[in-house]
Coordinates of C-alpha atoms in Angstrom, one line a residue:
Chain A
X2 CA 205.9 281.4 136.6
X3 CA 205.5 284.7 134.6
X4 CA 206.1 284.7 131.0
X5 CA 205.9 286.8 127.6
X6 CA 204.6 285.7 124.9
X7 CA 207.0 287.2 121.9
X8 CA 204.8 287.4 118.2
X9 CA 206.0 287.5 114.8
X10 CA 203.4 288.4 112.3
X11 CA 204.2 288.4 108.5
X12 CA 202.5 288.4 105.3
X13 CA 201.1 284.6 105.4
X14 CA 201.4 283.4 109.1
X15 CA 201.4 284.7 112.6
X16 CA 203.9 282.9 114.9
X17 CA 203.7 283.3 119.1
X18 CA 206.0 282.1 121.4
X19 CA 205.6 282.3 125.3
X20 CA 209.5 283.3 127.2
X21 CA 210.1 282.8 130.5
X22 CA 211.5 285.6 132.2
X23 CA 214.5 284.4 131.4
X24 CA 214.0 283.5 128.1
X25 CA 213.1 279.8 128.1
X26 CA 210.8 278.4 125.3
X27 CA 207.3 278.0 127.3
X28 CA 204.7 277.3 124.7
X29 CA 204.0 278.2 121.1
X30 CA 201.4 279.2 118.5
X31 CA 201.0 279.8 114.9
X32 CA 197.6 281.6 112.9
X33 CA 196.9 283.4 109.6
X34 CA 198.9 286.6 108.6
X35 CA 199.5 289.1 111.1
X36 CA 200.0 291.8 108.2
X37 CA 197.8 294.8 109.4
X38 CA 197.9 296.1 105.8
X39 CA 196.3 293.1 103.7
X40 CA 193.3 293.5 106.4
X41 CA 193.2 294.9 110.0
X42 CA 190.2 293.1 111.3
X43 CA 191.4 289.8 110.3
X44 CA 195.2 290.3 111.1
X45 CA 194.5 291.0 114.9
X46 CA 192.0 288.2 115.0
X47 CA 194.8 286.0 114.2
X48 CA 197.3 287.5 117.1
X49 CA 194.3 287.2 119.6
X50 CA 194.4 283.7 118.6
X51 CA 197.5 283.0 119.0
X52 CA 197.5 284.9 122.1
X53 CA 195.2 282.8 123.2
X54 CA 196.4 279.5 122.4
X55 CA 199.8 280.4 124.5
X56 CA 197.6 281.6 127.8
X57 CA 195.4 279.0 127.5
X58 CA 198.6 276.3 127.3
X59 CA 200.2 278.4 130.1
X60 CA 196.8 278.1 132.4
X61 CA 198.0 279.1 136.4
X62 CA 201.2 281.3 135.0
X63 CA 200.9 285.0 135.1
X64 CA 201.5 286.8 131.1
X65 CA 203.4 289.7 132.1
X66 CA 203.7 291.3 128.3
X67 CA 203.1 291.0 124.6
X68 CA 205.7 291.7 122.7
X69 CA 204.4 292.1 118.6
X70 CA 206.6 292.6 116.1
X71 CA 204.1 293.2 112.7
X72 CA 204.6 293.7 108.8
X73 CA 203.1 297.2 107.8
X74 CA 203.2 298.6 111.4
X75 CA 205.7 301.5 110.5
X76 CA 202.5 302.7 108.2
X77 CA 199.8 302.7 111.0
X78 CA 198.9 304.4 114.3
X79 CA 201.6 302.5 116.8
X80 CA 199.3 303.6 120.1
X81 CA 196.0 302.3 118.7
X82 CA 197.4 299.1 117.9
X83 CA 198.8 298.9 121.7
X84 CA 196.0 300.6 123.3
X85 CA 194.1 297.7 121.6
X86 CA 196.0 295.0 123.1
X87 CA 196.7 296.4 126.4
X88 CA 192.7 297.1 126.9
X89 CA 192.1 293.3 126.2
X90 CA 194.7 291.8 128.3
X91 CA 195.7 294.3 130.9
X92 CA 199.9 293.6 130.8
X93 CA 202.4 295.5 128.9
X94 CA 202.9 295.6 125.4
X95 CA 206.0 296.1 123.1
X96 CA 205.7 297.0 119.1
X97 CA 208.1 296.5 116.6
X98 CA 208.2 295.9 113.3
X99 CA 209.0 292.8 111.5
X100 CA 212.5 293.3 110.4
X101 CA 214.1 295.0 113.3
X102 CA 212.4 291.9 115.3
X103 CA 214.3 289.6 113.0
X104 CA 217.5 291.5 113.1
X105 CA 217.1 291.0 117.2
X106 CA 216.8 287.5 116.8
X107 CA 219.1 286.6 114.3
X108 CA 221.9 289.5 115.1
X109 CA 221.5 288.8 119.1
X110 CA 221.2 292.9 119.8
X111 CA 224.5 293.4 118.3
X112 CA 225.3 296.5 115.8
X113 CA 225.4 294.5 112.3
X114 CA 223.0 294.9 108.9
X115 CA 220.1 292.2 108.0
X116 CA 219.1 291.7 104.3
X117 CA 215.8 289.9 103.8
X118 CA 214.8 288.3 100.7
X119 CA 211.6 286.5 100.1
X120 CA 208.8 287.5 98.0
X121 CA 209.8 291.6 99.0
X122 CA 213.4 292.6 100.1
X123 CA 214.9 295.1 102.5
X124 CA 218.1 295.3 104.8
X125 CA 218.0 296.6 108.4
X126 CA 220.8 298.0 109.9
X127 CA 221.7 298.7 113.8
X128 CA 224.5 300.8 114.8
X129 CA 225.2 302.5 117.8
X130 CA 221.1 301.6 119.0
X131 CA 219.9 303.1 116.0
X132 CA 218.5 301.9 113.4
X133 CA 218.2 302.7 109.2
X134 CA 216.1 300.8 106.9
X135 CA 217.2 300.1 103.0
X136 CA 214.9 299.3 100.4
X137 CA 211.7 298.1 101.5
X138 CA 210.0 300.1 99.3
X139 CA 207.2 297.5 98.3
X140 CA 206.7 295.5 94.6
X141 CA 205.8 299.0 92.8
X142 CA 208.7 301.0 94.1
X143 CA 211.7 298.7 94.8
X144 CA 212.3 295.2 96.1
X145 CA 215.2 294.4 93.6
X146 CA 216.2 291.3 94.5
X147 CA 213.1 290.1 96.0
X148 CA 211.1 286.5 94.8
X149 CA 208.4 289.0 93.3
X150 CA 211.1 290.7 91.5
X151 CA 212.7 287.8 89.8
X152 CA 209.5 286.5 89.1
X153 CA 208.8 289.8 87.6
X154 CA 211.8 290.1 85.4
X155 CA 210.8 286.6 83.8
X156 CA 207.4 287.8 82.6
X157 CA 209.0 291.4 81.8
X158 CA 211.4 289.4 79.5
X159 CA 208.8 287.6 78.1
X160 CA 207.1 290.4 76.8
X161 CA 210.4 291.9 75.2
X162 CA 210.8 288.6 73.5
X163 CA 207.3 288.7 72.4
X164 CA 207.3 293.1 71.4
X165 CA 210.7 292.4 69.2
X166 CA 209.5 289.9 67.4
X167 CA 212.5 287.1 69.1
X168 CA 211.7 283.8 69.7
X169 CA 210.8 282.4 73.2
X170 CA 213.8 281.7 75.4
X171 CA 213.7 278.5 77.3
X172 CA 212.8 280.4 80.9
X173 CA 209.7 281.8 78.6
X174 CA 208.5 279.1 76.9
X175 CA 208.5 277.2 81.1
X176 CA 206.6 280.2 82.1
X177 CA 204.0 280.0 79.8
X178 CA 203.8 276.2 80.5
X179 CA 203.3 277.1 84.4
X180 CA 201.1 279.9 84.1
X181 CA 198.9 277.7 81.3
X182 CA 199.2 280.9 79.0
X183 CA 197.2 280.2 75.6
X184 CA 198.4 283.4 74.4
X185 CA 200.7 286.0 75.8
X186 CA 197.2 287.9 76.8
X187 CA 197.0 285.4 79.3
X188 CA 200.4 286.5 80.6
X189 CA 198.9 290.0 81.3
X190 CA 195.8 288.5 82.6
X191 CA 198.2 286.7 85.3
X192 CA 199.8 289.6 86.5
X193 CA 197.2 291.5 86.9
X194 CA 194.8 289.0 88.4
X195 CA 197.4 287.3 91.0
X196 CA 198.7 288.1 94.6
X197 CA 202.5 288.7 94.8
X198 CA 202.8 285.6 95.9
X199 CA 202.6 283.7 93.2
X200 CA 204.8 286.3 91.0
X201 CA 207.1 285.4 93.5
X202 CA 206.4 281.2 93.1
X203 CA 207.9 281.9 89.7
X204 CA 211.4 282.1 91.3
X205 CA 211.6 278.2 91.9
X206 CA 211.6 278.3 87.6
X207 CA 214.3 280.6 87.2
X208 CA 216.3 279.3 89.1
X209 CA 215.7 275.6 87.6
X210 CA 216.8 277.2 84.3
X211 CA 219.6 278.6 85.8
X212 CA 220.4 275.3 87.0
X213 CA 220.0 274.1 83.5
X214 CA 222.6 276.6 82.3
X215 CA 220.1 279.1 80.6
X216 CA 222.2 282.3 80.3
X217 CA 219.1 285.1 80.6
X218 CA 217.9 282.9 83.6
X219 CA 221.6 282.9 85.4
X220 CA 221.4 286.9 84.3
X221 CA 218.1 287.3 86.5
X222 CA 219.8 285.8 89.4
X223 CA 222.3 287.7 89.3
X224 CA 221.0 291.1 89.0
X225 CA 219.3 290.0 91.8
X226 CA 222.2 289.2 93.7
X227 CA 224.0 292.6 92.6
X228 CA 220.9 294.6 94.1
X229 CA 220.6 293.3 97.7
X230 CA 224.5 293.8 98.0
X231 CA 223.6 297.3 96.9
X232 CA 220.7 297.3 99.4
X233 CA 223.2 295.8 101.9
X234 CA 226.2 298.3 100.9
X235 CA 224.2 301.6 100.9
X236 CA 222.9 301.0 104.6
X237 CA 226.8 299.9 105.3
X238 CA 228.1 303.5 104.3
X239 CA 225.0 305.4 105.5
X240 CA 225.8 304.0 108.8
X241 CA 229.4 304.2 108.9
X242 CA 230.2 300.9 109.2
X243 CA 234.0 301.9 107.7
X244 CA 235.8 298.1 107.5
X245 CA 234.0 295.7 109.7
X246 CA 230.6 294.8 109.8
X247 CA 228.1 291.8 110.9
X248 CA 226.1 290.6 108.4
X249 CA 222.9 288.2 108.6
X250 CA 220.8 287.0 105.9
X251 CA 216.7 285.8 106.3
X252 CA 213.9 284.8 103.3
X253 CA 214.6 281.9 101.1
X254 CA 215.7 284.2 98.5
X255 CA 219.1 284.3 100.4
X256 CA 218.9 281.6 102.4
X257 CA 217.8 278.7 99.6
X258 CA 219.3 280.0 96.6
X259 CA 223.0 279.8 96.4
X260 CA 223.0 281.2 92.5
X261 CA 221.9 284.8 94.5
X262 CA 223.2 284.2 97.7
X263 CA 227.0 283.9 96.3
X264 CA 226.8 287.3 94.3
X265 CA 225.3 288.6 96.8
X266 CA 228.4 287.5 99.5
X267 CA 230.9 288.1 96.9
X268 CA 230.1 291.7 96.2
X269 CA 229.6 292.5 100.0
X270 CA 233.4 291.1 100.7
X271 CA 234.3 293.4 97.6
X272 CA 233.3 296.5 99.4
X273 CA 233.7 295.6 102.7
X274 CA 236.6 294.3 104.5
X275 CA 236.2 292.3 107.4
X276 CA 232.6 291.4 107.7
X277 CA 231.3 288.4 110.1
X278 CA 228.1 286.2 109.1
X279 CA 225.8 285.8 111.7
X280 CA 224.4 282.1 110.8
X281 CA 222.3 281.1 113.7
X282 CA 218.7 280.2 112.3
X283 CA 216.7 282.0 115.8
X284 CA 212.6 282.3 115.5
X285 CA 211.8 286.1 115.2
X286 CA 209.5 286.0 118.1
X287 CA 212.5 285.4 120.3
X288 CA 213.6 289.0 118.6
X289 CA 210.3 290.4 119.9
X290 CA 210.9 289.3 123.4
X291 CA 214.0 290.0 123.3
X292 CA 213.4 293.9 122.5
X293 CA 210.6 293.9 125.0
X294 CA 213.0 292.5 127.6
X295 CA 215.0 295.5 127.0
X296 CA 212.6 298.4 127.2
X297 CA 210.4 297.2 130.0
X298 CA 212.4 295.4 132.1
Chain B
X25 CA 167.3 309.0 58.2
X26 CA 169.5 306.2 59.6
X27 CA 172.4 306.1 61.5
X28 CA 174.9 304.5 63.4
X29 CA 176.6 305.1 67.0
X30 CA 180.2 305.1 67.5
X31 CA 181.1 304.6 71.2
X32 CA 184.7 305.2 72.7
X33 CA 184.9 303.8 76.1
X34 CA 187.9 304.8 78.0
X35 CA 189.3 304.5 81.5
X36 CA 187.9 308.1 82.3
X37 CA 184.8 308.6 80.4
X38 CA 182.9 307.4 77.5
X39 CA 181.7 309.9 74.6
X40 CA 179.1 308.6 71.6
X41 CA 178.6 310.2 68.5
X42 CA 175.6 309.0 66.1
X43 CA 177.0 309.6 62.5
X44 CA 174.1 309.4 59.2
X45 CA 175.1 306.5 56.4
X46 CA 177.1 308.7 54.7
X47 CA 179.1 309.7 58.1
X48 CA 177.9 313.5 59.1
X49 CA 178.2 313.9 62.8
X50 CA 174.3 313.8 64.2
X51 CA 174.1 313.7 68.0
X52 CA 176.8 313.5 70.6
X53 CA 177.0 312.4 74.4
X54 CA 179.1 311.5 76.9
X55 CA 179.4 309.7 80.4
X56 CA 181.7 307.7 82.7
X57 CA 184.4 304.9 82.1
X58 CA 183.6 302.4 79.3
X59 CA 186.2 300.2 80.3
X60 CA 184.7 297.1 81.6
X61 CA 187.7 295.7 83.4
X62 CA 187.2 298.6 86.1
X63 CA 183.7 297.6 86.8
X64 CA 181.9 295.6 84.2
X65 CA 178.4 296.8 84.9
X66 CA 179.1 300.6 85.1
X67 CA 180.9 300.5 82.6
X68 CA 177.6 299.1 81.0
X69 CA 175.8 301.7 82.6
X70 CA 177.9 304.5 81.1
X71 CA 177.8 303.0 77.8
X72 CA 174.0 302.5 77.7
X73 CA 173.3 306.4 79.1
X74 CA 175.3 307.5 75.9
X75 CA 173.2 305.9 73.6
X76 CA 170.3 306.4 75.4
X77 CA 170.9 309.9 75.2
X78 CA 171.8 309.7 71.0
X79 CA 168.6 307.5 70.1
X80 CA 166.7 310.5 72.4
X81 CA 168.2 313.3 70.4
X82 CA 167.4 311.7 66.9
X83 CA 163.6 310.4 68.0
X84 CA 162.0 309.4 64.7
X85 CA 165.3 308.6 62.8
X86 CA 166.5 304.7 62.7
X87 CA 169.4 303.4 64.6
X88 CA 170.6 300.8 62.4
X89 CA 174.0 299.8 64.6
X90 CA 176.2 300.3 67.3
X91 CA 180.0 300.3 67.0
X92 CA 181.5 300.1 70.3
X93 CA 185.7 300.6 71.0
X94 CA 185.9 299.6 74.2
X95 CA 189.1 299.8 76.1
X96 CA 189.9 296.2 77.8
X97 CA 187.7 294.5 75.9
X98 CA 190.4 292.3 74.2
X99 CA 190.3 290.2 77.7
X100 CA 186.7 289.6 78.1
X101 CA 184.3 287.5 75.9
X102 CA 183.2 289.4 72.4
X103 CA 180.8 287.2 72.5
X104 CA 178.8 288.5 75.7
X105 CA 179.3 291.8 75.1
X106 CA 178.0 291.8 71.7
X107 CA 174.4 289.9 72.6
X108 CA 174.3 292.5 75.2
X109 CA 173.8 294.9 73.3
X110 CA 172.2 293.1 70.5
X111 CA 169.6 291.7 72.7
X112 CA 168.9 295.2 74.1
X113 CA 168.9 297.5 71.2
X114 CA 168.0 295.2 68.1
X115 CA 170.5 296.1 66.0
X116 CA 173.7 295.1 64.5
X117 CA 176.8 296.0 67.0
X118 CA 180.3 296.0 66.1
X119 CA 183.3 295.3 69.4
X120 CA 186.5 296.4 68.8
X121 CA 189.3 297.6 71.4
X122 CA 190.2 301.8 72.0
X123 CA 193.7 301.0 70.2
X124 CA 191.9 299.9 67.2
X125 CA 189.2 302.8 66.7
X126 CA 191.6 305.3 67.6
X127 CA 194.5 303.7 64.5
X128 CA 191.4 303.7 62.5
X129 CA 189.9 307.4 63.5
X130 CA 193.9 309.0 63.2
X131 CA 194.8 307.0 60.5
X132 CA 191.7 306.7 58.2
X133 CA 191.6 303.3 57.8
X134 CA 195.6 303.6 56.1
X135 CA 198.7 301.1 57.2
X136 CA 200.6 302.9 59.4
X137 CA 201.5 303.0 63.4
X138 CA 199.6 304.7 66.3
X139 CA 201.0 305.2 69.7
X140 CA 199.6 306.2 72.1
X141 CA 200.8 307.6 75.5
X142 CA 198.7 308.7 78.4
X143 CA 198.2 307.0 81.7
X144 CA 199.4 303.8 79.6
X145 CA 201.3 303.5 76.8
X146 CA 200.7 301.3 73.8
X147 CA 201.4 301.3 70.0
X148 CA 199.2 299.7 67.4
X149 CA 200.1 299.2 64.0
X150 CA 197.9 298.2 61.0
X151 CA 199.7 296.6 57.6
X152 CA 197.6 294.8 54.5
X153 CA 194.9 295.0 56.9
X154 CA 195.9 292.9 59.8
X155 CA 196.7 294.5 63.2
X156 CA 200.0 294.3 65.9
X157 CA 200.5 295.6 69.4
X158 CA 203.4 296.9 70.7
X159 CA 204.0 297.4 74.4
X160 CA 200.1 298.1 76.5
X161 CA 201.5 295.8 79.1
X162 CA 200.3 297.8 81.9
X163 CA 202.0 299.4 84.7
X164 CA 202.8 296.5 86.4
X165 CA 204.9 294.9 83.3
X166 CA 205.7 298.0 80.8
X167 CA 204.3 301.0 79.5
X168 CA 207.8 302.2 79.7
X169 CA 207.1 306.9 78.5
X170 CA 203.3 306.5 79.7
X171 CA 202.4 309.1 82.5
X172 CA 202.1 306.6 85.3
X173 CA 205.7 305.8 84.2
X174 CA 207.0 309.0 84.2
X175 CA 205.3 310.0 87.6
X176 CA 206.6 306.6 88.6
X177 CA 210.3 307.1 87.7
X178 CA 210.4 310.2 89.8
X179 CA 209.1 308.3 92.8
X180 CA 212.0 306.1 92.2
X181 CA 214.4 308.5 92.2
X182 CA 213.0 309.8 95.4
X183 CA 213.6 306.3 97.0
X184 CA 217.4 305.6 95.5
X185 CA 218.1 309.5 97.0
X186 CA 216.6 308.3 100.3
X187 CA 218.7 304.6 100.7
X188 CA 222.0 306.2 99.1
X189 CA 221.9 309.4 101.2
X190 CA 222.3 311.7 98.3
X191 CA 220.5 315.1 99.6
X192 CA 217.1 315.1 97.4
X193 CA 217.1 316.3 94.4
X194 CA 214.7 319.4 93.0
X195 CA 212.5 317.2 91.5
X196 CA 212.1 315.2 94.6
X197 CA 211.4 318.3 96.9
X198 CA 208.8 319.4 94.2
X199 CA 207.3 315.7 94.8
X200 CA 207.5 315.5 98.4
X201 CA 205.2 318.9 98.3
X202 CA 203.3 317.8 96.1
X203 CA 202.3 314.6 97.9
X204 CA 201.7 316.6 101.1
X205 CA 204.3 313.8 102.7
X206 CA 206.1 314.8 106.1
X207 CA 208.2 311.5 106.0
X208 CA 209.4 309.5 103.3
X209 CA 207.1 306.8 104.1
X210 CA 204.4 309.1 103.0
X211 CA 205.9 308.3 99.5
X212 CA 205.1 304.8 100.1
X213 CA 201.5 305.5 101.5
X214 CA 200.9 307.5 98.3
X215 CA 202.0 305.3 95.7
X216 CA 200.3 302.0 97.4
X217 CA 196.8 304.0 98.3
X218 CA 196.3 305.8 95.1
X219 CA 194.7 305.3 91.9
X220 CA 197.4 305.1 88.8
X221 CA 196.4 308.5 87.3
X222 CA 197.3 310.0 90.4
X223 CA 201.0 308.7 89.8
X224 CA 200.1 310.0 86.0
X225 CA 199.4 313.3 87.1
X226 CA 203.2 313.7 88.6
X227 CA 204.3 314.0 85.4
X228 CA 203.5 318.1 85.1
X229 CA 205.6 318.6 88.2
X230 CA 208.5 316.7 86.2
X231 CA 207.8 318.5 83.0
X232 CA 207.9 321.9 85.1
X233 CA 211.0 320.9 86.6
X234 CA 212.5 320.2 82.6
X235 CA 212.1 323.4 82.0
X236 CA 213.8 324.9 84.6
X237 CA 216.5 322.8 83.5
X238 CA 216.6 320.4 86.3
X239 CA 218.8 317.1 84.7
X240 CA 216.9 314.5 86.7
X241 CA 213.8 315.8 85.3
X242 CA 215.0 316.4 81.7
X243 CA 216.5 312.7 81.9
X244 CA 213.2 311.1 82.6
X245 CA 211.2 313.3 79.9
X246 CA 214.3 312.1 77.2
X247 CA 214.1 308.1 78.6
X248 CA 210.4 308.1 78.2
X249 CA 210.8 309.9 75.1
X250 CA 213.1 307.0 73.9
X251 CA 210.8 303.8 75.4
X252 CA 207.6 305.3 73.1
X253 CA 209.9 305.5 69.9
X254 CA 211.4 301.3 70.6
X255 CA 207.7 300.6 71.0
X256 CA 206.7 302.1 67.4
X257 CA 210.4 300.8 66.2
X258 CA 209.5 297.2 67.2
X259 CA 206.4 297.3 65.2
X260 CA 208.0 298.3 61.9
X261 CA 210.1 296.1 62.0
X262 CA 207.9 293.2 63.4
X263 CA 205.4 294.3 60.5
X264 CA 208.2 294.7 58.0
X265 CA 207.6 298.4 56.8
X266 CA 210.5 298.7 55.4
X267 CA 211.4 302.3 54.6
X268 CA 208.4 304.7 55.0
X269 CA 205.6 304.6 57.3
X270 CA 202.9 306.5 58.2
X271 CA 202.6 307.6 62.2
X272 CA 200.4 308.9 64.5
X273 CA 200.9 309.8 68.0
X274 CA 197.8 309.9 70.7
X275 CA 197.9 311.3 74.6
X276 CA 198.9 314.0 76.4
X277 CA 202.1 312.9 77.2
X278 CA 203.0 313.0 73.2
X279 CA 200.7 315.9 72.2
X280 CA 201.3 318.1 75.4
X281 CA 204.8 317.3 76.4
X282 CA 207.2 318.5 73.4
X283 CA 210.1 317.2 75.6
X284 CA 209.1 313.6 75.1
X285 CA 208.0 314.2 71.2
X286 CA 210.9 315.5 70.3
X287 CA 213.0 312.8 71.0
X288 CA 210.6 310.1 70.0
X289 CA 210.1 311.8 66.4
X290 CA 214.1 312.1 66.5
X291 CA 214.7 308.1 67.2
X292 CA 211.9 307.3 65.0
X293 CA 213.3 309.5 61.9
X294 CA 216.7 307.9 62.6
X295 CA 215.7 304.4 61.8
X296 CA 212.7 305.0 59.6
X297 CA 213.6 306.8 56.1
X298 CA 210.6 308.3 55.2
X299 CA 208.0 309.2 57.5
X300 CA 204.9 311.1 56.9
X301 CA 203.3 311.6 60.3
X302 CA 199.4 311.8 60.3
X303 CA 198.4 315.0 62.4
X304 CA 194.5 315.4 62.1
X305 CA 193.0 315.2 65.2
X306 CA 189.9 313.1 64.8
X307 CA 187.4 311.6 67.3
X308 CA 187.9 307.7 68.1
X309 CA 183.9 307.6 68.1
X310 CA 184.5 308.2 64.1
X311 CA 186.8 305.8 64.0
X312 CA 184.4 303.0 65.6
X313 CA 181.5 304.5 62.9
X314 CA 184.4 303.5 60.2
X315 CA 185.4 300.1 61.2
X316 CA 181.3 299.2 61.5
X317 CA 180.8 300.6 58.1
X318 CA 183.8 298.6 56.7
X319 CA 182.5 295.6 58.6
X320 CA 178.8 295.6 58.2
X321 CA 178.0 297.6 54.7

């Protein structure tokens, strides 16, 4: 039996799935990030492996592509990155990046936008075959919305509190518990000193406060949802949606946290009309197989 | 004769002066960073080739202490950093941070606030002798009117043009030339590969654009203008000045940039009756020399 083995690699983990040709689940792999940005080296040793976990599972059936749909691909040479992978397995390969793999997968190659929240946020939108990217822009530039972000506007309005001279606020005061801050120095010393991530692992306090009816950490959530509708809305117009559009959310921001995700929905339905959710949960690497069914086949 | 060596270790480069007992300017050197959170051993280096090069110049005179202002140093051990130097030199050595030496050097050792706003952005004010800081949270969490924030806001701009499909603005054309970008992902590249200072050093094309009257531009210049002069308000009014108040201003963006003073000496004179603003430009190294001598005579 031929197959293709369909990849999805993020920021933490690299996940492969081998597809028959017609797209049943053969054998599957998972590995470190797949990210080429954090480090290219060790980003394609993890696809190899997980390459070659699914070949060596499928032993006597023929690979006939690799499909890869990577984080931070969009900034890098796309033919060196294939060259690469075609030179060390001989088959066809597809390249994609992450999100329009995802939107594939969870959107089923239909016209529609996808907002993704986890620890960064941006929406993806396909219309017509094309598609237009919103937000995106990274911790420094954008990602409103994201898990870094509402982690970030925690220890932002922990410093306000602490410049004017106002007295910790409950989501504070649980912030400097977590982060085992002596002194506000040690907030600084947190930031600068930690991945995204854990900015982003910040989010499962907020929202606890929020839970607990703490107004400034209810406010966070939902300025958080407000910008990915905006993120959502601005791709809608650029692309002419006009009145009807299909809509899928991914990243635990949306997906986990109803205190966002109901702003979020409410303020899409305020702009938009008739708009369809697109709920099916579907592994990205069946996006990324999916996209390289289309152009090669 | 003897004499002491003030040191002023910055983010850029590190200047020395040796001053005689009764403070007349004797020697003077300079070298690379001296802030040790960049790279803490040349930073060392630098520091050490400064006064290296003072106890050369004044062979046969008595160095009787060092006062270092080192930028970052409120985050590392005062403790190491001071045997350092003691166990190398044999003298007394005073550690204090850049905010510090610079209130003292501006100020002459009187109550009053300093702010300072280059690359970063942070006011310090002194009152019966004990110190506060306002803002110097870094780019990641504040320094709301500093040059990276200025360049920075601009690069937003650029981004919220892009996703809302607004044709760019004058200001954003000027940037995309500047950056050399042929896409706007080039924007991205830029801002995630480069140092902070090279964000900082946007901020002439912004200024340029003020005056030729471009809004966007003007805005930024008036907002950053506004952030410095809440930093300096929060600290009178955390350290109860009640009235008058002396003030200082430090960094190109508040000496060079009349756009930005302006407004921050108009919202400071609003809440603050009586100001009297210090203007004598004075070396920081002097200003270490002083805080020794009050420390150590």
């Amino acid at each position: 039996m031929d197959y293709i083995i369909g990849i999805d690699g993020g920021g933490t983990k690299t996940e492969a799935v081998a597809y028959s040709l017609n797209g049943q689940e053969l054998a599957a792999s998972k590995s470190g990030y797949g990210n080429l940005l954090i480090n290219y080296n060790t980003a394609i040793t993890h696809i190899d492996e997980c390459i070659t976990a699914c070949k060596t599972a499928l032993t006597g059936y023929t690979c006939k592509g690799i499909s890869l749909g990577l984080a931070g691909s969009k900034a890098l040479s796309k033919e060196e990155i294939k060259r690469y992978f075609y030179d060390r397995y001989q088959v066809e390969v597809g390249l994609y990046d992450d999100a329009m793999i995802a939107h594939e997968a969870l959107l089923h190659g239909k016209d529609g936008i996808l907002t993704i929240a986890g620890t960064g946020a941006v929406s993806i939108g396909k219309k017509d075959g094309v598609y237009e990217y919103g937000g995106g822009w990274g911790h420094l530039l954008g990602d409103e919305g994201s898990g870094y972000w509402i982690g970030h506007q925690a220890l932002i309005l922990l410093t306000k509190e602490h410049d004017q001279s106002r007295p910790y606020s409950s989501l504070s005061q649980t912030i400097l518990q977590h982060v085992k801050a002596d002194t506000i120095h040690d907030i600084k010393k947190f930031v600068y000193s930690s991945p995204k991530s854990e900015v982003a692992l910040l989010t499962p306090l907020v929202v606890n406060q929020a839970r607990n009816h703490k107004q400034e950490a209810s406010d966070i959530l939902q300025q958080a949802g407000k910008h990915l509708a905006n993120m959502t809305l601005h791709l809608y117009k650029k692309q002419r949606f006009e009145g009807s559009c299909l809509l899928a959310c991914k990243g635990s921001i949306l997906t986990e946290v109803p205190e966002v995700f109901d702003v979020y929905k409410k303020a899409c339905e305020k702009e938009i009309k008739h708009i369809q959710w697109a709920t099916q949960r579907v592994s990205s690497a069946k996006g990324a197989y999916q996209l390289f069914m289309n152009e090669y086949k």
